[in-house]
Each structure stands twice: as C-alpha cells, then as structure tokens.
mmCIF file of C-alpha atoms (C1' of nucleotides) in Angstrom:
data_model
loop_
_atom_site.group_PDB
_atom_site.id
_atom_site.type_symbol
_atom_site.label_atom_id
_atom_site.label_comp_id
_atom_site.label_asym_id
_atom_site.label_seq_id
_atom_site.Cartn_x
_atom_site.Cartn_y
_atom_site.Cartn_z
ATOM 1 C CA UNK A 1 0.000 0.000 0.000
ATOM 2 C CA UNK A 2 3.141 2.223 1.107
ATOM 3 C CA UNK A 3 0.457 5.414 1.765
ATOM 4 C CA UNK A 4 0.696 8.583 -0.098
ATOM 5 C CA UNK A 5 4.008 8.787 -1.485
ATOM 6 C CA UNK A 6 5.174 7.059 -4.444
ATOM 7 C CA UNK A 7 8.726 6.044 -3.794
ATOM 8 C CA UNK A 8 8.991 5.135 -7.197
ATOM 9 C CA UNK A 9 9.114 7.876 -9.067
ATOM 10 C CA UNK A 10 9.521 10.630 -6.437
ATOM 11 C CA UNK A 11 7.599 13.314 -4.671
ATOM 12 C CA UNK A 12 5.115 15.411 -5.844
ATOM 13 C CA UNK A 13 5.041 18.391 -5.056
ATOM 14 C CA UNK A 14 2.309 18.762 -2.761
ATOM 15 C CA UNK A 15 4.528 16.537 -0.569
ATOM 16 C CA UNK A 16 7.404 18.783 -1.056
ATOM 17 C CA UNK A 17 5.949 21.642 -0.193
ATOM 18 C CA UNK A 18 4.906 20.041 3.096
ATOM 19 C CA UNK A 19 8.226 18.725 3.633
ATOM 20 C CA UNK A 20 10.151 21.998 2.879
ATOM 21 C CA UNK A 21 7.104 24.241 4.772
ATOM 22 C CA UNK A 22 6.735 25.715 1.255
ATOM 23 C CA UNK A 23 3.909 26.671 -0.714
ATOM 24 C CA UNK A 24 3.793 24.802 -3.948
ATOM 25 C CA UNK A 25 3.135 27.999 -5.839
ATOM 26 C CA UNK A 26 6.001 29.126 -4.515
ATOM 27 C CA UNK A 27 7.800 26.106 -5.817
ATOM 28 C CA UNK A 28 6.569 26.257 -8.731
ATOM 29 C CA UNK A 29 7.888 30.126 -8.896
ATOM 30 C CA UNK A 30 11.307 29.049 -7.795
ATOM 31 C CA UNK A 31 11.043 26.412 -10.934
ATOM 32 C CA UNK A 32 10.336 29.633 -12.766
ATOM 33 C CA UNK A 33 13.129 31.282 -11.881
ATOM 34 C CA UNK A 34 15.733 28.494 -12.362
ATOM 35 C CA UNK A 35 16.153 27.772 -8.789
ATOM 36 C CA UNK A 36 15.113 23.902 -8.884
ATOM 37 C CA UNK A 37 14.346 21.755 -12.326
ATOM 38 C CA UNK A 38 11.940 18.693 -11.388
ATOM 39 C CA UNK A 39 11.554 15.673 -13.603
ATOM 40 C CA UNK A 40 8.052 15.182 -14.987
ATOM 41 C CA UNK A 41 5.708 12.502 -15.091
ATOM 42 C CA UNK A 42 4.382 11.261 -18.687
ATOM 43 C CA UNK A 43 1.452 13.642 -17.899
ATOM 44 C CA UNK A 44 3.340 15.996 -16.828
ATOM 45 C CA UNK A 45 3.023 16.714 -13.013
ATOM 46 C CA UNK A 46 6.818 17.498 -10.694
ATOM 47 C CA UNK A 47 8.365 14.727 -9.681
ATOM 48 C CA UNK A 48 11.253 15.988 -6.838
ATOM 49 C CA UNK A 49 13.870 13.477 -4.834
ATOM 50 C CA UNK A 50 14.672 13.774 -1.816
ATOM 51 C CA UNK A 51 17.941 15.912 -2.596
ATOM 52 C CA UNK A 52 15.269 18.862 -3.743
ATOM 53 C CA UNK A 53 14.117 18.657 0.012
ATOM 54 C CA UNK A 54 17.867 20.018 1.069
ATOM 55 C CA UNK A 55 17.966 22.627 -2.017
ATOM 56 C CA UNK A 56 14.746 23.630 -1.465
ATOM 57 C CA UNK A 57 15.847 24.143 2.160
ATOM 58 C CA UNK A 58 19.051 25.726 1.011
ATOM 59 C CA UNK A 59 16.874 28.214 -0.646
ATOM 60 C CA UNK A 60 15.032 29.195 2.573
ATOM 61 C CA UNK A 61 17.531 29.463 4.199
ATOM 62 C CA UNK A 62 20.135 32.005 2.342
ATOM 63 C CA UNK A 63 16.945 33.511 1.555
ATOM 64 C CA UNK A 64 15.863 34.448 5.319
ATOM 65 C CA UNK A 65 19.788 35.402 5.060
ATOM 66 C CA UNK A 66 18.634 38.616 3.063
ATOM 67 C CA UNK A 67 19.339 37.166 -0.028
ATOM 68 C CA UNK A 68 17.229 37.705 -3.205
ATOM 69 C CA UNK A 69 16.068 34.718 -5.553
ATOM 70 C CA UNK A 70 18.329 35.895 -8.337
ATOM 71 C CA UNK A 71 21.247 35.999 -5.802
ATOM 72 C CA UNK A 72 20.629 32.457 -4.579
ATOM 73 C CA UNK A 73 19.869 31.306 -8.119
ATOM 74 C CA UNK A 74 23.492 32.275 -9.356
ATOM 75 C CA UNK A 75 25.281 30.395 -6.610
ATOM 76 C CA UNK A 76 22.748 27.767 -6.909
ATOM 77 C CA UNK A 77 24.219 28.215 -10.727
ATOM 78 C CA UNK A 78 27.602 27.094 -9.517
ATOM 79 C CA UNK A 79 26.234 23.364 -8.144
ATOM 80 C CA UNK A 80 27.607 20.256 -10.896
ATOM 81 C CA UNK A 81 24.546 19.951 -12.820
ATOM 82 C CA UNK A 82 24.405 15.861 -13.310
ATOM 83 C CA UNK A 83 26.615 14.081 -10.628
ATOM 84 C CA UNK A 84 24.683 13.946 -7.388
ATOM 85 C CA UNK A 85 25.645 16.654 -4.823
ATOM 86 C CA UNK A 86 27.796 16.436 -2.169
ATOM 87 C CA UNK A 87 28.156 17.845 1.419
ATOM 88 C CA UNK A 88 31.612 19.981 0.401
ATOM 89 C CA UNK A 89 29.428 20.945 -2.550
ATOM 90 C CA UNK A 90 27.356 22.517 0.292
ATOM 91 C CA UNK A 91 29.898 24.032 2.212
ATOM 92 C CA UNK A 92 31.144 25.577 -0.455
ATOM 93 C CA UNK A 93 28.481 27.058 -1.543
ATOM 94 C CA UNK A 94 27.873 28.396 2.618
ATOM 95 C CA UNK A 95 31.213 29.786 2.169
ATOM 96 C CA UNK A 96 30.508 32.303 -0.372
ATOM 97 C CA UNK A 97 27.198 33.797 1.242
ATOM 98 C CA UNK A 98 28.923 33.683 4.405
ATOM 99 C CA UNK A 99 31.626 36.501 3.131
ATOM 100 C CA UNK A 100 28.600 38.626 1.606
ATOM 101 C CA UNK A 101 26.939 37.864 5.249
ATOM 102 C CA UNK A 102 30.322 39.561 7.137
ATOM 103 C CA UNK A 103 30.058 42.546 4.966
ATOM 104 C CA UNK A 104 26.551 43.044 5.630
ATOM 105 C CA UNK A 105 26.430 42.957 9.395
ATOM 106 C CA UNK A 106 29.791 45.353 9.365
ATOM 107 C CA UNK A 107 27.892 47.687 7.271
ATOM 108 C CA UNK A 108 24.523 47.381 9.368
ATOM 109 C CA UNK A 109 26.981 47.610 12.739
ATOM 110 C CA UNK A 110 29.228 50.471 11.483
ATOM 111 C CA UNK A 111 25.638 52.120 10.714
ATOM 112 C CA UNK A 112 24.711 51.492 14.347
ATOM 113 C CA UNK A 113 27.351 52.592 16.164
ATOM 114 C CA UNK A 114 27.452 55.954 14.292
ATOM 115 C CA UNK A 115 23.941 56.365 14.956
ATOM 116 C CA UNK A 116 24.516 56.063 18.781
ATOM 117 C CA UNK A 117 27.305 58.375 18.292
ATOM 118 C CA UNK A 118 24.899 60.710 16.688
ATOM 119 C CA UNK A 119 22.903 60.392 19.401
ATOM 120 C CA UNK A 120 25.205 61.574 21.585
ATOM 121 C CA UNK A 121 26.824 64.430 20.102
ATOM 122 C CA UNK A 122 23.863 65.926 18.732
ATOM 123 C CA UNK A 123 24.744 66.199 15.471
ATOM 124 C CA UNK A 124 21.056 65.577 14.577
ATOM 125 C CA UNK A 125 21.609 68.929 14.699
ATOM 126 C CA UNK A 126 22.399 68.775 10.733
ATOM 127 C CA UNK A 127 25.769 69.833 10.941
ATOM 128 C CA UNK A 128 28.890 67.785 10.167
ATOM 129 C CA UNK A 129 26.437 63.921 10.748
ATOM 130 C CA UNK A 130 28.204 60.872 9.731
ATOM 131 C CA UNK A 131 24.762 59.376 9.253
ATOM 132 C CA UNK A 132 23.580 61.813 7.363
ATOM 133 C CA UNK A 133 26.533 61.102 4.839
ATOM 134 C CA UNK A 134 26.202 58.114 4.811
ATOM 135 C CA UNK A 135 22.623 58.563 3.897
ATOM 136 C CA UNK A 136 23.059 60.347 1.073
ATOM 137 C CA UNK A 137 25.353 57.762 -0.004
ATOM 138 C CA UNK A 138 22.914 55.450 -0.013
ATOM 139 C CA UNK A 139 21.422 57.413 -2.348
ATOM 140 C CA UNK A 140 23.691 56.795 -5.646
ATOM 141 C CA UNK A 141 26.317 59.596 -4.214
ATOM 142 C CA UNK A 142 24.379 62.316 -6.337
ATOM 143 C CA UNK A 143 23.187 65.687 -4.723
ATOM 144 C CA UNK A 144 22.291 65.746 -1.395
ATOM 145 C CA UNK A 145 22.653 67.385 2.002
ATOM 146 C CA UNK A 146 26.152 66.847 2.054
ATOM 147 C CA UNK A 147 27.376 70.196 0.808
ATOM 148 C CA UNK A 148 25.433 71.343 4.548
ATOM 149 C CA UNK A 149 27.881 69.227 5.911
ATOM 150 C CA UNK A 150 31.247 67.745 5.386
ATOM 151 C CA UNK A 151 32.263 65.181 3.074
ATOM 152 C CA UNK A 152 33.495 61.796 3.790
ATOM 153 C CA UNK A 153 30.704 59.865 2.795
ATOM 154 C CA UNK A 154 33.140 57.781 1.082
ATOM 155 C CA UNK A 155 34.172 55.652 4.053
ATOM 156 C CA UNK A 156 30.815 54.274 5.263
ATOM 157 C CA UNK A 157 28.206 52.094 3.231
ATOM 158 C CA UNK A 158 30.269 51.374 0.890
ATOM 159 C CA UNK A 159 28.302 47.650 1.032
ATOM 160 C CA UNK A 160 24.758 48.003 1.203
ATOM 161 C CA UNK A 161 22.795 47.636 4.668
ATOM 162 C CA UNK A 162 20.085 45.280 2.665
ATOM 163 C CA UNK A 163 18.559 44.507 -0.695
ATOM 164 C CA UNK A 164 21.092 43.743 -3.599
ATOM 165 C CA UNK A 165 24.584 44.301 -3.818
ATOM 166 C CA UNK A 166 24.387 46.339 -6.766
ATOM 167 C CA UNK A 167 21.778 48.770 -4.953
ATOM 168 C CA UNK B 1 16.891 89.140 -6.970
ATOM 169 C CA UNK B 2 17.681 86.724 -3.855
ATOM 170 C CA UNK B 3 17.608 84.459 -6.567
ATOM 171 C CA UNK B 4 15.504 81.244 -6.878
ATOM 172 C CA UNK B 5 15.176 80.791 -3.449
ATOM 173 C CA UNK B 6 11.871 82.688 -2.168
ATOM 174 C CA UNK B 7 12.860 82.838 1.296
ATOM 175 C CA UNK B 8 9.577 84.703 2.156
ATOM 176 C CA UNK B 9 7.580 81.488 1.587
ATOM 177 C CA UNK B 10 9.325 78.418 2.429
ATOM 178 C CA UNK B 11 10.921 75.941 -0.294
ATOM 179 C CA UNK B 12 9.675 74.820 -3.475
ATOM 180 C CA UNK B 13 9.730 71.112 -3.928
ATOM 181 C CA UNK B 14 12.475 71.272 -6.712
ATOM 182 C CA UNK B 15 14.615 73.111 -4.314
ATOM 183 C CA UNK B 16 13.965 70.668 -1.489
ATOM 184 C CA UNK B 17 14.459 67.903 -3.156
ATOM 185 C CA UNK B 18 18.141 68.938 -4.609
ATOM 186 C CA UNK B 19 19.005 69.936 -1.131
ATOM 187 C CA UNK B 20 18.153 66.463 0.699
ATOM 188 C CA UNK B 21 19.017 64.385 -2.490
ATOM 189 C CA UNK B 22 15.767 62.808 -3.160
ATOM 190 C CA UNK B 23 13.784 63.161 -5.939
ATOM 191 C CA UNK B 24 10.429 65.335 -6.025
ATOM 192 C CA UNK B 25 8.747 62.651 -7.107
ATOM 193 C CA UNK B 26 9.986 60.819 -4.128
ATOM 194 C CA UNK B 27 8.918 63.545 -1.828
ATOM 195 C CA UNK B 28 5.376 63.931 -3.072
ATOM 196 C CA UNK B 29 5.412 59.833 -2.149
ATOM 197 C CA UNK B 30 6.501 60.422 1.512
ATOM 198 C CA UNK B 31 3.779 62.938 1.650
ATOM 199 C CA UNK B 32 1.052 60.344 0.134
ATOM 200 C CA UNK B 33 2.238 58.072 2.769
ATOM 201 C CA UNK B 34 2.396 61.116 5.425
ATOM 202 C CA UNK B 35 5.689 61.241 6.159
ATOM 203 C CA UNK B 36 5.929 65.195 5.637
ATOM 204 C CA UNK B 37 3.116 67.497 5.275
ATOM 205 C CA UNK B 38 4.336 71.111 3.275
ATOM 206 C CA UNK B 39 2.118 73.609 3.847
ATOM 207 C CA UNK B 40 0.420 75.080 0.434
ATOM 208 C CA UNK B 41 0.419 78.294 -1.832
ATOM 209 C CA UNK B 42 -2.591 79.405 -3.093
ATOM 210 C CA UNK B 43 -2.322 78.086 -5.922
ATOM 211 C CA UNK B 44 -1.324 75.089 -4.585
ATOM 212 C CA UNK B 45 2.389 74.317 -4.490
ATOM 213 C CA UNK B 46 3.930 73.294 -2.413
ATOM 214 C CA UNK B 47 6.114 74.648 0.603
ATOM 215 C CA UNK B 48 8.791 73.514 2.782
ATOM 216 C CA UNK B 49 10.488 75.064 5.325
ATOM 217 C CA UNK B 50 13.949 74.187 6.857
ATOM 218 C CA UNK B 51 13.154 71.877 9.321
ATOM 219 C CA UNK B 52 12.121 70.052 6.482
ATOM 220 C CA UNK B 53 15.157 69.211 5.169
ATOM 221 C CA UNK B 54 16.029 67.310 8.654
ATOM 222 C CA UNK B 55 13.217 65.520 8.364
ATOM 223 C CA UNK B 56 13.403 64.668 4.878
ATOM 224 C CA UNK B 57 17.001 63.493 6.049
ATOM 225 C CA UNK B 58 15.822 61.089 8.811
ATOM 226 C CA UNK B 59 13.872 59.260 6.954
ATOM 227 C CA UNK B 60 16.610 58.256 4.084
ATOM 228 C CA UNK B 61 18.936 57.707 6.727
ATOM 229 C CA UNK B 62 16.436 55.378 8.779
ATOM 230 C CA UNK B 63 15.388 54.026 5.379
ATOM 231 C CA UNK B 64 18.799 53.026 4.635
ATOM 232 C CA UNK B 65 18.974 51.115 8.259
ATOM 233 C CA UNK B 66 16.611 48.781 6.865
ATOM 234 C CA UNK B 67 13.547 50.414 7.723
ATOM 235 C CA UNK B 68 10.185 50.674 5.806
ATOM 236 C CA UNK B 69 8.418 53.350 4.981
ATOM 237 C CA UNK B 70 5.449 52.834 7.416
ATOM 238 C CA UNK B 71 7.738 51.752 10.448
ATOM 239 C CA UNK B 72 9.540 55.146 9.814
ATOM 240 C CA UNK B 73 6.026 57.075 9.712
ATOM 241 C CA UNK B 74 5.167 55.382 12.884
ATOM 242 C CA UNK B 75 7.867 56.558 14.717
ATOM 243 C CA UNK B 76 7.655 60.219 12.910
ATOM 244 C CA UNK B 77 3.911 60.135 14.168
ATOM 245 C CA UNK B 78 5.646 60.410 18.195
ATOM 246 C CA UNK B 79 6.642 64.341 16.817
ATOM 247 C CA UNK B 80 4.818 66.865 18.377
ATOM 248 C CA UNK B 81 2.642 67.804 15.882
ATOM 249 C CA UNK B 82 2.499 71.506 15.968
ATOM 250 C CA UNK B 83 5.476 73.104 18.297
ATOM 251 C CA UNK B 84 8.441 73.593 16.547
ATOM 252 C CA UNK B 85 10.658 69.832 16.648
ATOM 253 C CA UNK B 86 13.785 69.955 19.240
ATOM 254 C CA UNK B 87 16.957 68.015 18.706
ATOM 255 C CA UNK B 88 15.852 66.200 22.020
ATOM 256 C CA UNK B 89 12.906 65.186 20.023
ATOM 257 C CA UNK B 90 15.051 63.516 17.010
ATOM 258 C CA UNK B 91 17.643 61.868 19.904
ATOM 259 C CA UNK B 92 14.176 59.565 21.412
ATOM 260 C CA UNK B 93 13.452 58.821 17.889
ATOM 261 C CA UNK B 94 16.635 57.573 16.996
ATOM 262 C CA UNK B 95 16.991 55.638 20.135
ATOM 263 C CA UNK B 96 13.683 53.701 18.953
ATOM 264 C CA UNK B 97 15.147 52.578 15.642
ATOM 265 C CA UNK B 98 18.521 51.727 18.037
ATOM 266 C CA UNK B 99 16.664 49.270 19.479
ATOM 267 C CA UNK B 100 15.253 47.363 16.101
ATOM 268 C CA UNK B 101 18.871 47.871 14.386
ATOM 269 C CA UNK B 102 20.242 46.451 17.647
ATOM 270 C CA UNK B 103 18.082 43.210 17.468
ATOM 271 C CA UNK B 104 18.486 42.851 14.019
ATOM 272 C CA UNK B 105 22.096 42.821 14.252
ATOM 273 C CA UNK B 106 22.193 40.522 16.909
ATOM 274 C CA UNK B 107 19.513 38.056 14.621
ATOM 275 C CA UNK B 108 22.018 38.174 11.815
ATOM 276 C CA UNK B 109 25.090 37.574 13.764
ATOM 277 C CA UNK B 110 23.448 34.667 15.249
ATOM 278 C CA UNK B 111 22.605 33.185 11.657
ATOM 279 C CA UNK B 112 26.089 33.869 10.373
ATOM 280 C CA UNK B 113 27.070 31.959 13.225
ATOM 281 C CA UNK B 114 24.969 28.992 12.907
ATOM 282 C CA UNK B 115 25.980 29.166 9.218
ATOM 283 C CA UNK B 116 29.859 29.045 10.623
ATOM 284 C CA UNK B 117 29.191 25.820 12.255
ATOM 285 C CA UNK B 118 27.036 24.328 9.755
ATOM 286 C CA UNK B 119 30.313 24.460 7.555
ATOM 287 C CA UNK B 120 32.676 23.226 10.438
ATOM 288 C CA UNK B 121 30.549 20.544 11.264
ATOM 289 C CA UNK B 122 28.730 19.520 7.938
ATOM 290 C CA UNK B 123 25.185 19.666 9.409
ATOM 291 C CA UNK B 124 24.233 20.487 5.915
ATOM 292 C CA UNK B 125 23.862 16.935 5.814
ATOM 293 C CA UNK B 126 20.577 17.759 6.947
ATOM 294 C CA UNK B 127 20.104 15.890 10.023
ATOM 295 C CA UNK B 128 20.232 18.170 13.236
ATOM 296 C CA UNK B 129 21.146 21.598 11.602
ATOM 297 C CA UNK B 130 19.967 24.662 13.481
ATOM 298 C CA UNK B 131 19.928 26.268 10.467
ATOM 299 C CA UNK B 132 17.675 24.299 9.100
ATOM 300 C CA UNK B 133 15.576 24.890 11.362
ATOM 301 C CA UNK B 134 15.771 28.515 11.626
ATOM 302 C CA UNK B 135 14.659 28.589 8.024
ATOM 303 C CA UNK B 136 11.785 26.397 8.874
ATOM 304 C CA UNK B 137 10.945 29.160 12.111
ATOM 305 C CA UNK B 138 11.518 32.240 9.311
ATOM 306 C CA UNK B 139 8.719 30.227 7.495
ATOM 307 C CA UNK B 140 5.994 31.483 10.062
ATOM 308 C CA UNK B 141 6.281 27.906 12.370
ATOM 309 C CA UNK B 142 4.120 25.980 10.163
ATOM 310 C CA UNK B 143 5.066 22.125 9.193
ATOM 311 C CA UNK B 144 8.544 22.400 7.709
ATOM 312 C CA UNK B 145 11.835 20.195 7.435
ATOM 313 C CA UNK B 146 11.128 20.190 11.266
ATOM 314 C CA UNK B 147 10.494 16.762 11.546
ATOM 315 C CA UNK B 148 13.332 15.830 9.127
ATOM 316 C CA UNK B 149 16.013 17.134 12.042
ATOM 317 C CA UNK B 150 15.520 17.936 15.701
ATOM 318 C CA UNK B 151 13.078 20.514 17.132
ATOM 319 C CA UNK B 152 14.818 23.203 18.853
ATOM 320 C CA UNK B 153 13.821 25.717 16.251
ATOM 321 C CA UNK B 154 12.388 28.467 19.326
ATOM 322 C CA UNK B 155 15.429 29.571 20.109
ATOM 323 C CA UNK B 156 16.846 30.958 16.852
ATOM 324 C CA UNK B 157 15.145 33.512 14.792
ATOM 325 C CA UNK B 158 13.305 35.333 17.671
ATOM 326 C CA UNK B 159 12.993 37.877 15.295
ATOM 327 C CA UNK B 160 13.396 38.241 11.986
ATOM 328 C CA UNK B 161 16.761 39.331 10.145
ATOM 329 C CA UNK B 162 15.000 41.744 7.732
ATOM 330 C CA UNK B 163 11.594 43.128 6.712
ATOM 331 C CA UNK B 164 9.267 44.597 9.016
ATOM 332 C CA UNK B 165 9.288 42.883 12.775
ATOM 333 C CA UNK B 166 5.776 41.113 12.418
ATOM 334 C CA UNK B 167 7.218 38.622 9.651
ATOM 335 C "C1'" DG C 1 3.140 89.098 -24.124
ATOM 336 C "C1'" DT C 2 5.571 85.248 -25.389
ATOM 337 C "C1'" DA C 3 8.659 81.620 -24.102
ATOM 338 C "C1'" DC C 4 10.463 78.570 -20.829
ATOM 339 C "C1'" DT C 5 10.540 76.142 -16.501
ATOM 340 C "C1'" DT C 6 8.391 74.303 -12.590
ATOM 341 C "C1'" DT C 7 4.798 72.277 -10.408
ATOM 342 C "C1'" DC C 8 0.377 70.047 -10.109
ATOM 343 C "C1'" DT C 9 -2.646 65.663 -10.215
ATOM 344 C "C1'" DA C 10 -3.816 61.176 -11.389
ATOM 345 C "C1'" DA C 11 -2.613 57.018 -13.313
ATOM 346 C "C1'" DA C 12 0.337 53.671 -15.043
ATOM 347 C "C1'" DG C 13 4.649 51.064 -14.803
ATOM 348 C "C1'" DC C 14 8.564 48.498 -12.540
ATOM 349 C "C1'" DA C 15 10.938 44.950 -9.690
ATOM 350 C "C1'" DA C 16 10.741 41.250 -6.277
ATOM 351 C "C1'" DA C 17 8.532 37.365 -4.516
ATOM 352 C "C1'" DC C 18 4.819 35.311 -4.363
ATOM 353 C "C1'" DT C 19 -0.434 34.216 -4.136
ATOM 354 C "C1'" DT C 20 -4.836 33.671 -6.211
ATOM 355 C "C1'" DG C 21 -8.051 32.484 -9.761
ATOM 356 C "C1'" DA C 22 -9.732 30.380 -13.902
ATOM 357 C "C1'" DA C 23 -10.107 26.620 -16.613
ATOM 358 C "C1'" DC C 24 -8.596 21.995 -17.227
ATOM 359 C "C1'" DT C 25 -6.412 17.356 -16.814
ATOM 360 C "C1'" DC C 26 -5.129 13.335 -14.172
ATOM 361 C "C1'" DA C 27 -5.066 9.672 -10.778
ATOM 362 C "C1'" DA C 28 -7.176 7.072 -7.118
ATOM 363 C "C1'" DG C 29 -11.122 5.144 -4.604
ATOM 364 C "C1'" DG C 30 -15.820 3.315 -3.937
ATOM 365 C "C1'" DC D 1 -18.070 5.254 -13.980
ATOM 366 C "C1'" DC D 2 -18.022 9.052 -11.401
ATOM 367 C "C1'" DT D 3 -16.509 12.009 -8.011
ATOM 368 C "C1'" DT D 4 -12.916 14.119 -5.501
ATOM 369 C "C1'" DG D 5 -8.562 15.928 -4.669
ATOM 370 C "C1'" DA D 6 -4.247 17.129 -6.483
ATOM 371 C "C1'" DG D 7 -1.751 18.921 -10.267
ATOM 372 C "C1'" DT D 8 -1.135 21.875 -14.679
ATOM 373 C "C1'" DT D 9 -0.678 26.480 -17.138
ATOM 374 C "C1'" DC D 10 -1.210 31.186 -17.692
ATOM 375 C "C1'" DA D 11 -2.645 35.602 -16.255
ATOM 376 C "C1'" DA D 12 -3.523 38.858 -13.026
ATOM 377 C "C1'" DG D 13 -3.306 40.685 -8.295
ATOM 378 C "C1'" DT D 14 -0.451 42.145 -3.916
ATOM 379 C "C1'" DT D 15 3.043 44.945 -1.412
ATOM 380 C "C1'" DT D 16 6.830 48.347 -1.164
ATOM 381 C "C1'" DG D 17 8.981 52.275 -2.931
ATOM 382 C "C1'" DC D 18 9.277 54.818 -6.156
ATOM 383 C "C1'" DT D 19 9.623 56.695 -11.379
ATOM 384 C "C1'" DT D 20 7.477 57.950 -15.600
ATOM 385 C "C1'" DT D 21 4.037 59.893 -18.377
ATOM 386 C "C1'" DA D 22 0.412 63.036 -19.694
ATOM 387 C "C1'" DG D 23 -1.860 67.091 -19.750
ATOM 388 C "C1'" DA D 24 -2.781 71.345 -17.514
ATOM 389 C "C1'" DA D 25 -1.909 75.414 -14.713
ATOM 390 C "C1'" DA D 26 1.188 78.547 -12.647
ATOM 391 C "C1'" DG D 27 5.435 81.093 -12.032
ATOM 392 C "C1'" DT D 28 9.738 83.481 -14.138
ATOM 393 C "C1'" DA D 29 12.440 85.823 -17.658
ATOM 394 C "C1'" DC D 30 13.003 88.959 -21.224
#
DNA sequence: GTACTTTCTAAAGCAAACTTGAACTCAAGG
DNA sequence: CCTTGAGTTCAAGTTTGCTTTAGAAAGTAC
C-alpha cells in the first residue's frame, strides 16, 4: 500500500511543499526562476527526490539570510549539474554567502554605532552627521545634504545595509 | 533678486528635493504616505520650510537602516505635531530605531554563526542543523523540514533578520 | 506678451517574490 | 463510472517604494 508517497518515481510536489514548509506555488515560482528543475511525469506533473528537500531548504535558508532569488539562483548556478551533490558541494556554496553575510552585518553595525554616536553628540543637529553622509550615499552619491555638511561619505556604506549588492 | 530661493515662503519642492538628495517625485510619495506634510500656496504648491530638510534626512537615513516606509512614519507620528521639533525630540526617535537595528544585528550575527558551524561541522547533511531549522521558524512555524532534524527551532530567529518585525 | 521652466494631479509602470483564480487534466477510490 | 482531490498552465493581483508619463496650470524671464 506504502500510503501517499510514491517512492517510485519521487515526490510530488504537494509533498514537497509540506516537507520543505513551502507553498507549492512558490515552488513552482522558484522552478520559474531556475532555482530547482523537477523531472516530470508522462502527464506531466513534478516529480522531486529527496535531494530537492535540502535545495529547497538551502533556498530558505540564504533567503531568510537577506538574499534575493536571483542571488541564490546564481550560486545555486555554480552546483555540478548531473553528478549527485555532495556535502563539500554545500559548504562551499555556505562559504561564499557567508563573506557577503560579514560585509553586511559590518555595514549594518558600522551604521549602528554611528547612529549612537549621533545620538550623543547631537549632530542631529544637521551639521557635520556621519549618518547623514552616509545617507546620502545610499542614495547613488548624487546631490544631497552633504554640501550642509562635510564630506566623507566615502568611508561608510560602501556595502549596502540590505537589498542587492548592486543597490 | 535673492535668486531662486523665495525665502519669504518656504521651499519649493524642486529646491527641497536637490538639497536632501531625493527626488520630487519621491517627496510627493513620503507625503502620500504622510511622512511630511508642506504647507500650500494658493495656488497650490507646495512649501517647505527648513526643518524640512532634517526631516526629509531622517527618513533616508532610517530608510537606509533597513527600515520601511510605514515603520519610519510610525515613529515620525511620536513628533509633536504643531510646536516647533527639538533636537531632544530627534535623539528619542533615533533611540527607537537603536533598538530594532540592535536586534536585528544581533539576529544576523546569530545566523552567520549557525551558518559558521554548519560548515565546520557539515550539518548540511541535513540531520540536526539549526539552520535548518531557523529557516523552517523564518517560514511562520508551520510544518517544515522540522520533523526531518531535531526541534529546537524556538530559540533561533526570535525575530526576523529583515523586513518589518511582524514577519 | 511670449517663451520657458516648474509644479500640479492622477494614473500607469517596474521589480521582487509570491499568491490567487480560472479553466482543465489526471489519478485514485468506492 | 463518477466524483474528488491534487496537479497543470497562464494571467492577473499584492506589497513596497518609487519613477514615468500626460496634460494642464502657474510662475519666471526677457
């Protein structure tokens, strides 16, 4: 009888979904995007093994990192494509969000701590603010209040608090 | 002359917005989502004054913390609303977002972490991996890869690493 | 007064990451 | 066989944070 789930030929993806905690229209969105190719049945339907449960995963994770689907898609990119994946083929791939994760947290942490400097100096006050620098360089660099104060914008978010690198 | 500038009346929105580095467009956005609300002319333009420009500052520099647009109008809705807004006034307010940044730091560092050992230990293997199961937690609790490792998911991702706090 | 620039409003468009709905097909069970 | 539940595709809707466009009115310059 062996229930609901046809070890034959894989899961579907209703039981994917409730393996991974995802939606299937999600899933079927990530298939969309190039994050996960399923086999098919002759009719058609998803057919996933159980190493989709760990990309899947993968996915969920780097996502609730910060990252965005087209980030995780081009690391995702850099898996072999036929020979089953391995554990260092994991790591690996941990590796390289974990250097974009560093920068990230130093940018969001430098941010911090000149906030609470702002806060205690004052310079709220709109006159020589680190913050309000490096605001403006969060802005593409072009016009802003910086000419009201100094000019070293340079030096701070030069990675991105959030979204996309390329931001 | 004086100028462009008509001092008598406040500042145009062109002006503003080359001042603060944001685009009028932008601006006329913040005010549709009542984050700033310039008094009129007559005929209907609009006017800023100086204190303005602070404002207008705040929220790009909050914004590029990581905040939304309605957290930020929250926290600009604590401003007195008619006397004239002290520097003590924009200290509490930036003590508030402290607070967030401070826990979303802390969230991040903790998942960078968890990531660190997941590539020490190779927990990717997917059989006890916090990580895992923070991903699962980031997916609002419901039936996830849970059951696939251990259950110790409450004590990671306490709150979110991004997007608004109610996630 | 004529030309040029700015501003106005309202509406549409964009990108990300999905969800929802419509209209159907397929597979399993009684 | 027939119903039910799950799956399929494609299109459109949602949210956030804006930009772009269109057409009109107002302000500024000479």
């Amino acid at each position: 009888m062996q229930n609901k789930a046809l070890r034959k030929a894989g899961l579907g993806i209703g039981e994917i979904a409730e393996r991974t905690g995802l939606a299937p229209s999600a899933i079927r969105f990530y298939e969309d995007q190039g994050l996960i190719t399923p086999l098919r049945t002759a009719s058609g339907q998803r057919r996933y093994d159980r190493a989709d449960i760990r990309r899947l995963s993968f996915i969920k994770i780097t996502q609730s990192l910060g990252f965005s689907l087209a980030d995780i898609a081009t690391h995702l990119a850099g898996l072999p494509p036929d020979r089953p994946i391995r554990k260092s083929d994991w790591s690996r791939l941990s590796r390289g969000f974990r250097a974009d994760l560093d920068a990230r947290i130093a940018a969001l942490t430098h941010l911090r701590d000149t906030l609470d400097g702002c806060i205690g100096c004052g310079c709220l006050s709109l006159t020589s603010c680190a913050l309000y620098n490096a605001g403006d360089k969060a802005a593409s660099c072009g016009p802003g209040p910086r000419y009201l104060m100094g000019d070293r914008a340079a030096d701070i978010a030069e990675t991105a608090p959030h979204r996309s690198a390329g931001d």
